[in-house]
Amino acid sequence: MKVLVATEKPFAAVAVEGIKKEIEGAGNELVLLEKYTDVAQLLDAVKDADAMIVRSDKVTPAVLDAAKNLKIVVRAGAGYDSIDTAYAKEKGVIVENTPGQNSNAVAELVFGLMVYAVRNFYNGKAGTELMGKKLGILAFGNVGRNVARVAKGFGMDVYAYDAFCPKEVIEEAGVKAVDSQEELFKNCDVVSLHIPATPETKQSINYNLVNMMKKGGMVVNTARKEVINEPELIKLMEERTDLKYITDIKPDADEEFAKFEGRYFSTPKKMGAQTAEANINAGIAAAKQINAYFKDGCTKFQVNK
Ligand code: 3PG
């Protein structure tokens, strides 16, 4: 079977080696398409692929239509909002993700961003510490749980809200569970977003919600840009000069946010999962899932059932 690894943002070389070993070790063939700049390159590469491993690469109806032999797409990562899962289902293509495999990397970046922000982007002026501050974790999935673990090491007071996770599970992890996202924003000095981009969450981080934060509040986004209502957040940050927005996903309105000097920062390119370890974990998990599908028909991680 031909397995295409299509990554506009490539995996670390050591992860590609591991994926190759895994795929070829099972008697399958690996084809690499990295750093493509035009969707035409992807459309051409998928033509004869039986399986595909992607990151945030957009798997649109056009890609699925071009991929005549495609049986399975594995998103090496957590969020699969970049894949048209419904259209894939219509075409009989299985879509899977690799939950948890890159979550520590994303969680570590949350703290890199937080320290950078509370120390005034290392401009030499006195900043603040994280110890004793209230951290709100919005969604207690794999990344949220890792953020909670690290936050305790920093001596932060950790709160979480998750619409789908029972409060007991949050409390068992030694984290204070609150009843709503409003309560989280009201209570906490920093809110770290870990919600997926779904029809329910898109633009849900809006003026009213963020305005509930105390003076000096900060929102850290390592989730998706789509969950932010950008025009409303810009309006709020114009009115409240105490608020900070720190993100790993460049907003569409990056230039407008950039005017909030000292209160806004975006990484140039989403890099939460950009570590060798996360690439190895997620990439090899994806390769193993593809091998298991071709060998035994295993679809344990299917997200478009
Ligand atoms: C994910 O959903 O797994 C993370 O956002 C990482 O995405 P990436 O593989 O595009 O860096």
GROMACS .gro file of N, CA and C in nm, residues 88-198:
model
  333
   88ALA      N    1  -1.537   1.289   0.381
   88ALA     CA    2  -1.455   1.168   0.383
   88ALA      C    3  -1.544   1.047   0.411
   89LYS      N    4  -1.636   1.065   0.506
   89LYS     CA    5  -1.727   0.955   0.541
   89LYS      C    6  -1.813   0.916   0.419
   90GLU      N    7  -1.864   1.019   0.353
   90GLU     CA    8  -1.945   0.996   0.232
   90GLU      C    9  -1.868   0.913   0.131
   91LYS      N   10  -1.736   0.941   0.121
   91LYS     CA   11  -1.652   0.871   0.023
   91LYS      C   12  -1.597   0.740   0.078
   92GLY      N   13  -1.635   0.705   0.202
   92GLY     CA   14  -1.587   0.580   0.262
   92GLY      C   15  -1.443   0.587   0.309
   93VAL      N   16  -1.393   0.708   0.331
   93VAL     CA   17  -1.253   0.724   0.378
   93VAL      C   18  -1.254   0.741   0.530
   94ILE      N   19  -1.176   0.658   0.596
   94ILE     CA   20  -1.165   0.665   0.743
   94ILE      C   21  -1.074   0.781   0.782
   95VAL      N   22  -1.119   0.858   0.881
   95VAL     CA   23  -1.032   0.965   0.934
   95VAL      C   24  -1.002   0.932   1.080
   96GLU      N   25  -0.873   0.938   1.115
   96GLU     CA   26  -0.833   0.913   1.254
   96GLU      C   27  -0.743   1.028   1.302
   97ASN      N   28  -0.730   1.042   1.432
   97ASN     CA   29  -0.629   1.132   1.488
   97ASN      C   30  -0.541   1.050   1.582
   98THR      N   31  -0.445   1.116   1.644
   98THR     CA   32  -0.357   1.045   1.738
   98THR      C   33  -0.363   1.118   1.873
   99PRO      N   34  -0.472   1.104   1.945
   99PRO     CA   35  -0.492   1.185   2.065
   99PRO      C   36  -0.382   1.167   2.170
  100GLY      N   37  -0.340   1.279   2.228
  100GLY     CA   38  -0.245   1.276   2.340
  100GLY      C   39  -0.099   1.273   2.300
  101GLN      N   40  -0.070   1.243   2.173
  101GLN     CA   41   0.070   1.219   2.136
  101GLN      C   42   0.157   1.345   2.136
  102ASN      N   43   0.095   1.461   2.113
  102ASN     CA   44   0.177   1.583   2.112
  102ASN      C   45   0.140   1.679   2.225
  103SER      N   46   0.062   1.630   2.321
  103SER     CA   47   0.003   1.722   2.420
  103SER      C   48   0.105   1.781   2.517
  104ASN      N   49   0.209   1.705   2.552
  104ASN     CA   50   0.308   1.764   2.644
  104ASN      C   51   0.380   1.881   2.579
  105ALA      N   52   0.410   1.867   2.449
  105ALA     CA   53   0.480   1.975   2.378
  105ALA      C   54   0.396   2.103   2.381
  106VAL      N   55   0.267   2.089   2.356
  106VAL     CA   56   0.179   2.207   2.354
  106VAL      C   57   0.172   2.267   2.495
  107ALA      N   58   0.161   2.180   2.594
  107ALA     CA   59   0.152   2.229   2.733
  107ALA      C   60   0.279   2.304   2.772
  108GLU      N   61   0.395   2.252   2.732
  108GLU     CA   62   0.520   2.322   2.768
  108GLU      C   63   0.524   2.460   2.703
  109LEU      N   64   0.474   2.469   2.579
  109LEU     CA   65   0.476   2.600   2.512
  109LEU      C   66   0.387   2.701   2.585
  110VAL      N   67   0.277   2.652   2.643
  110VAL     CA   68   0.188   2.742   2.719
  110VAL      C   69   0.271   2.816   2.825
  111PHE      N   70   0.360   2.745   2.891
  111PHE     CA   71   0.438   2.808   2.998
  111PHE      C   72   0.548   2.898   2.942
  112GLY      N   73   0.603   2.857   2.827
  112GLY     CA   74   0.699   2.944   2.760
  112GLY      C   75   0.635   3.078   2.727
  113LEU      N   76   0.514   3.071   2.674
  113LEU     CA   77   0.442   3.195   2.636
  113LEU      C   78   0.403   3.276   2.760
  114MET      N   79   0.357   3.205   2.865
  114MET     CA   80   0.312   3.277   2.985
  114MET      C   81   0.427   3.351   3.052
  115VAL      N   82   0.541   3.282   3.068
  115VAL     CA   83   0.655   3.346   3.134
  115VAL      C   84   0.700   3.466   3.050
  116TYR      N   85   0.709   3.447   2.920
  116TYR     CA   86   0.751   3.554   2.829
  116TYR      C   87   0.659   3.676   2.846
  117ALA      N   88   0.530   3.650   2.856
  117ALA     CA   89   0.434   3.761   2.865
  117ALA      C   90   0.440   3.832   3.000
  118VAL      N   91   0.443   3.753   3.109
  118VAL     CA   92   0.440   3.821   3.241
  118VAL      C   93   0.574   3.889   3.272
  119ARG      N   94   0.681   3.853   3.199
  119ARG     CA   95   0.810   3.922   3.213
  119ARG      C   96   0.825   4.029   3.104
  120ASN      N   97   0.712   4.080   3.059
  120ASN     CA   98   0.711   4.192   2.962
  120ASN      C   99   0.795   4.165   2.838
  121PHE      N  100   0.783   4.043   2.786
  121PHE     CA  101   0.852   4.006   2.663
  121PHE      C  102   1.004   4.033   2.672
  122TYR      N  103   1.054   4.011   2.793
  122TYR     CA  104   1.198   4.024   2.821
  122TYR      C  105   1.254   4.161   2.783
  123ASN      N  106   1.177   4.266   2.820
  123ASN     CA  107   1.226   4.401   2.787
  123ASN      C  108   1.310   4.462   2.899
  124GLY      N  109   1.332   4.384   3.005
  124GLY     CA  110   1.418   4.432   3.112
  124GLY      C  111   1.343   4.497   3.227
  125LYS      N  112   1.217   4.532   3.206
  125LYS     CA  113   1.139   4.595   3.313
  125LYS      C  114   1.081   4.487   3.406
  126ALA      N  115   1.055   4.526   3.533
  126ALA     CA  116   1.003   4.429   3.630
  126ALA      C  117   0.868   4.375   3.583
  127GLY      N  118   0.857   4.244   3.583
  127GLY     CA  119   0.731   4.182   3.545
  127GLY      C  120   0.663   4.122   3.667
  128THR      N  121   0.594   4.011   3.648
  128THR     CA  122   0.531   3.942   3.760
  128THR      C  123   0.567   3.793   3.752
  129GLU      N  124   0.528   3.721   3.858
  129GLU     CA  125   0.556   3.577   3.861
  129GLU      C  126   0.426   3.500   3.840
  130LEU      N  127   0.441   3.373   3.812
  130LEU     CA  128   0.322   3.288   3.793
  130LEU      C  129   0.278   3.227   3.927
  131MET      N  130   0.372   3.209   4.017
  131MET     CA  131   0.343   3.145   4.146
  131MET      C  132   0.229   3.218   4.218
  132GLY      N  133   0.131   3.141   4.261
  132GLY     CA  134   0.019   3.198   4.338
  132GLY      C  135  -0.091   3.258   4.250
  133LYS      N  136  -0.066   3.269   4.119
  133LYS     CA  137  -0.169   3.325   4.031
  133LYS      C  138  -0.272   3.217   3.997
  134LYS      N  139  -0.392   3.264   3.968
  134LYS     CA  140  -0.499   3.169   3.932
  134LYS      C  141  -0.497   3.141   3.783
  135LEU      N  142  -0.478   3.013   3.752
  135LEU     CA  143  -0.477   2.972   3.610
  135LEU      C  144  -0.607   2.899   3.580
  136GLY      N  145  -0.676   2.941   3.476
  136GLY     CA  146  -0.799   2.873   3.432
  136GLY      C  147  -0.771   2.793   3.306
  137ILE      N  148  -0.803   2.666   3.310
  137ILE     CA  149  -0.780   2.579   3.193
  137ILE      C  150  -0.916   2.552   3.129
  138LEU      N  151  -0.931   2.600   3.006
  138LEU     CA  152  -1.060   2.580   2.939
  138LEU      C  153  -1.052   2.457   2.850
  139ALA      N  154  -1.110   2.351   2.897
  139ALA     CA  155  -1.116   2.216   2.841
  139ALA      C  156  -1.003   2.131   2.899
  140PHE      N  157  -1.048   2.022   2.960
  140PHE     CA  158  -0.957   1.937   3.036
  140PHE      C  159  -0.928   1.807   2.959
  141GLY      N  160  -0.883   1.825   2.835
  141GLY     CA  161  -0.842   1.708   2.755
  141GLY      C  162  -0.694   1.680   2.781
  142ASN      N  163  -0.630   1.618   2.682
  142ASN     CA  164  -0.490   1.578   2.701
  142ASN      C  165  -0.398   1.697   2.726
  143VAL      N  166  -0.417   1.806   2.650
  143VAL     CA  167  -0.329   1.922   2.670
  143VAL      C  168  -0.362   1.989   2.803
  144GLY      N  169  -0.492   2.009   2.829
  144GLY     CA  170  -0.534   2.074   2.953
  144GLY      C  171  -0.479   2.002   3.076
  145ARG      N  172  -0.480   1.871   3.073
  145ARG     CA  173  -0.429   1.792   3.188
  145ARG      C  174  -0.279   1.811   3.206
  146ASN      N  175  -0.207   1.818   3.095
  146ASN     CA  176  -0.062   1.842   3.104
  146ASN      C  177  -0.033   1.984   3.153
  147VAL      N  178  -0.116   2.078   3.110
  147VAL     CA  179  -0.099   2.217   3.157
  147VAL      C  180  -0.120   2.220   3.309
  148ALA      N  181  -0.220   2.149   3.357
  148ALA     CA  182  -0.248   2.145   3.502
  148ALA      C  183  -0.129   2.088   3.578
  149ARG      N  184  -0.072   1.980   3.524
  149ARG     CA  185   0.044   1.916   3.590
  149ARG      C  186   0.161   2.014   3.602
  150VAL      N  187   0.192   2.082   3.493
  150VAL     CA  188   0.307   2.173   3.496
  150VAL      C  189   0.276   2.295   3.584
  151ALA      N  190   0.152   2.343   3.578
  151ALA     CA  191   0.112   2.463   3.654
  151ALA      C  192   0.132   2.441   3.804
  152LYS      N  193   0.109   2.318   3.847
  152LYS     CA  194   0.128   2.289   3.991
  152LYS      C  195   0.275   2.305   4.028
  153GLY      N  196   0.365   2.267   3.939
  153GLY     CA  197   0.508   2.284   3.962
  153GLY      C  198   0.545   2.432   3.976
  154PHE      N  199   0.473   2.516   3.904
  154PHE     CA  200   0.497   2.661   3.912
  154PHE      C  201   0.432   2.721   4.037
  155GLY      N  202   0.356   2.640   4.111
  155GLY     CA  203   0.287   2.691   4.230
  155GLY      C  204   0.164   2.773   4.196
  156MET      N  205   0.104   2.747   4.081
  156MET     CA  206  -0.017   2.822   4.044
  156MET      C  207  -0.139   2.759   4.110
  157ASP      N  208  -0.244   2.838   4.122
  157ASP     CA  209  -0.371   2.793   4.177
  157ASP      C  210  -0.455   2.753   4.055
  158VAL      N  211  -0.480   2.623   4.037
  158VAL     CA  212  -0.531   2.576   3.908
  158VAL      C  213  -0.681   2.543   3.909
  159TYR      N  214  -0.751   2.601   3.812
  159TYR     CA  215  -0.895   2.581   3.794
  159TYR      C  216  -0.918   2.526   3.653
  160ALA      N  217  -1.029   2.456   3.635
  160ALA     CA  218  -1.060   2.409   3.499
  160ALA      C  219  -1.210   2.401   3.479
  161TYR      N  220  -1.248   2.417   3.351
  161TYR     CA  221  -1.386   2.391   3.311
  161TYR      C  222  -1.383   2.312   3.182
  162ASP      N  223  -1.467   2.209   3.178
  162ASP     CA  224  -1.482   2.130   3.056
  162ASP      C  225  -1.627   2.087   3.046
  163ALA      N  226  -1.691   2.126   2.936
  163ALA     CA  227  -1.834   2.097   2.918
  163ALA      C  228  -1.859   1.946   2.910
  164PHE      N  229  -1.756   1.869   2.876
  164PHE     CA  230  -1.779   1.725   2.855
  164PHE      C  231  -1.709   1.635   2.956
  165CYS      N  232  -1.634   1.695   3.048
  165CYS     CA  233  -1.559   1.613   3.144
  165CYS      C  234  -1.621   1.629   3.283
  166PRO      N  235  -1.659   1.520   3.348
  166PRO     CA  236  -1.721   1.532   3.480
  166PRO      C  237  -1.630   1.605   3.579
  167LYS      N  238  -1.694   1.684   3.668
  167LYS     CA  239  -1.617   1.763   3.766
  167LYS      C  240  -1.526   1.674   3.851
  168GLU      N  241  -1.576   1.553   3.881
  168GLU     CA  242  -1.498   1.461   3.967
  168GLU      C  243  -1.363   1.428   3.904
  169VAL      N  244  -1.364   1.412   3.771
  169VAL     CA  245  -1.238   1.377   3.701
  169VAL      C  246  -1.138   1.492   3.714
  170ILE      N  247  -1.190   1.614   3.704
  170ILE     CA  248  -1.103   1.732   3.717
  170ILE      C  249  -1.049   1.740   3.860
  171GLU      N  250  -1.138   1.720   3.957
  171GLU     CA  251  -1.100   1.729   4.099
  171GLU      C  252  -0.999   1.618   4.133
  172GLU      N  253  -1.019   1.499   4.076
  172GLU     CA  254  -0.926   1.388   4.103
  172GLU      C  255  -0.784   1.423   4.060
  173ALA      N  256  -0.773   1.511   3.961
  173ALA     CA  257  -0.640   1.553   3.914
  173ALA      C  258  -0.584   1.666   4.000
  174GLY      N  259  -0.653   1.696   4.109
  174GLY     CA  260  -0.603   1.799   4.201
  174GLY      C  261  -0.627   1.940   4.149
  175VAL      N  262  -0.730   1.956   4.065
  175VAL     CA  263  -0.761   2.085   4.004
  175VAL      C  264  -0.902   2.125   4.047
  176LYS      N  265  -0.923   2.257   4.071
  176LYS     CA  266  -1.056   2.302   4.114
  176LYS      C  267  -1.148   2.311   3.992
  177ALA      N  268  -1.257   2.237   3.995
  177ALA     CA  269  -1.351   2.238   3.882
  177ALA      C  270  -1.454   2.347   3.904
  178VAL      N  271  -1.478   2.430   3.802
  178VAL     CA  272  -1.583   2.531   3.812
  178VAL      C  273  -1.699   2.493   3.722
  179ASP      N  274  -1.813   2.563   3.740
  179ASP     CA  275  -1.936   2.521   3.674
  179ASP      C  276  -1.959   2.576   3.534
  180SER      N  277  -1.882   2.676   3.496
  180SER     CA  278  -1.904   2.733   3.362
  180SER      C  279  -1.777   2.803   3.316
  181GLN      N  280  -1.773   2.829   3.185
  181GLN     CA  281  -1.655   2.902   3.137
  181GLN      C  282  -1.658   3.047   3.185
  182GLU      N  283  -1.779   3.099   3.211
  182GLU     CA  284  -1.790   3.236   3.263
  182GLU      C  285  -1.720   3.243   3.400
  183GLU      N  286  -1.747   3.141   3.484
  183GLU     CA  287  -1.687   3.139   3.617
  183GLU      C  288  -1.533   3.133   3.608
  184LEU      N  289  -1.487   3.057   3.509
  184LEU     CA  290  -1.342   3.044   3.489
  184LEU      C  291  -1.280   3.181   3.456
  185PHE      N  292  -1.342   3.252   3.363
  185PHE     CA  293  -1.289   3.383   3.322
  185PHE      C  294  -1.299   3.483   3.438
  186LYS      N  295  -1.409   3.476   3.517
  186LYS     CA  296  -1.427   3.569   3.629
  186LYS      C  297  -1.320   3.549   3.735
  187ASN      N  298  -1.288   3.423   3.761
  187ASN     CA  299  -1.200   3.385   3.872
  187ASN      C  300  -1.052   3.403   3.846
  188CYS      N  301  -1.011   3.380   3.720
  188CYS     CA  302  -0.869   3.353   3.696
  188CYS      C  303  -0.791   3.472   3.641
  189ASP      N  304  -0.660   3.474   3.674
  189ASP     CA  305  -0.570   3.578   3.623
  189ASP      C  306  -0.529   3.547   3.479
  190VAL      N  307  -0.514   3.419   3.453
  190VAL     CA  308  -0.475   3.374   3.319
  190VAL      C  309  -0.572   3.263   3.278
  191VAL      N  310  -0.622   3.269   3.153
  191VAL     CA  311  -0.702   3.157   3.103
  191VAL      C  312  -0.629   3.099   2.982
  192SER      N  313  -0.607   2.968   2.986
  192SER     CA  314  -0.539   2.898   2.877
  192SER      C  315  -0.643   2.815   2.801
  193LEU      N  316  -0.650   2.838   2.669
  193LEU     CA  317  -0.756   2.775   2.589
  193LEU      C  318  -0.712   2.640   2.533
  194HIS      N  319  -0.796   2.540   2.552
  194HIS     CA  320  -0.766   2.406   2.499
  194HIS      C  321  -0.890   2.342   2.438
  195ILE      N  322  -0.979   2.427   2.386
  195ILE     CA  323  -1.100   2.377   2.321
  195ILE      C  324  -1.072   2.352   2.172
  196PRO      N  325  -1.139   2.252   2.114
  196PRO     CA  326  -1.122   2.232   1.969
  196PRO      C  327  -1.205   2.336   1.894
  197ALA      N  328  -1.179   2.351   1.764
  197ALA     CA  329  -1.262   2.441   1.683
  197ALA      C  330  -1.380   2.361   1.629
  198THR      N  331  -1.497   2.384   1.686
  198THR     CA  332  -1.620   2.316   1.642
  198THR      C  333  -1.725   2.424   1.616
   0.00000   0.00000   0.00000
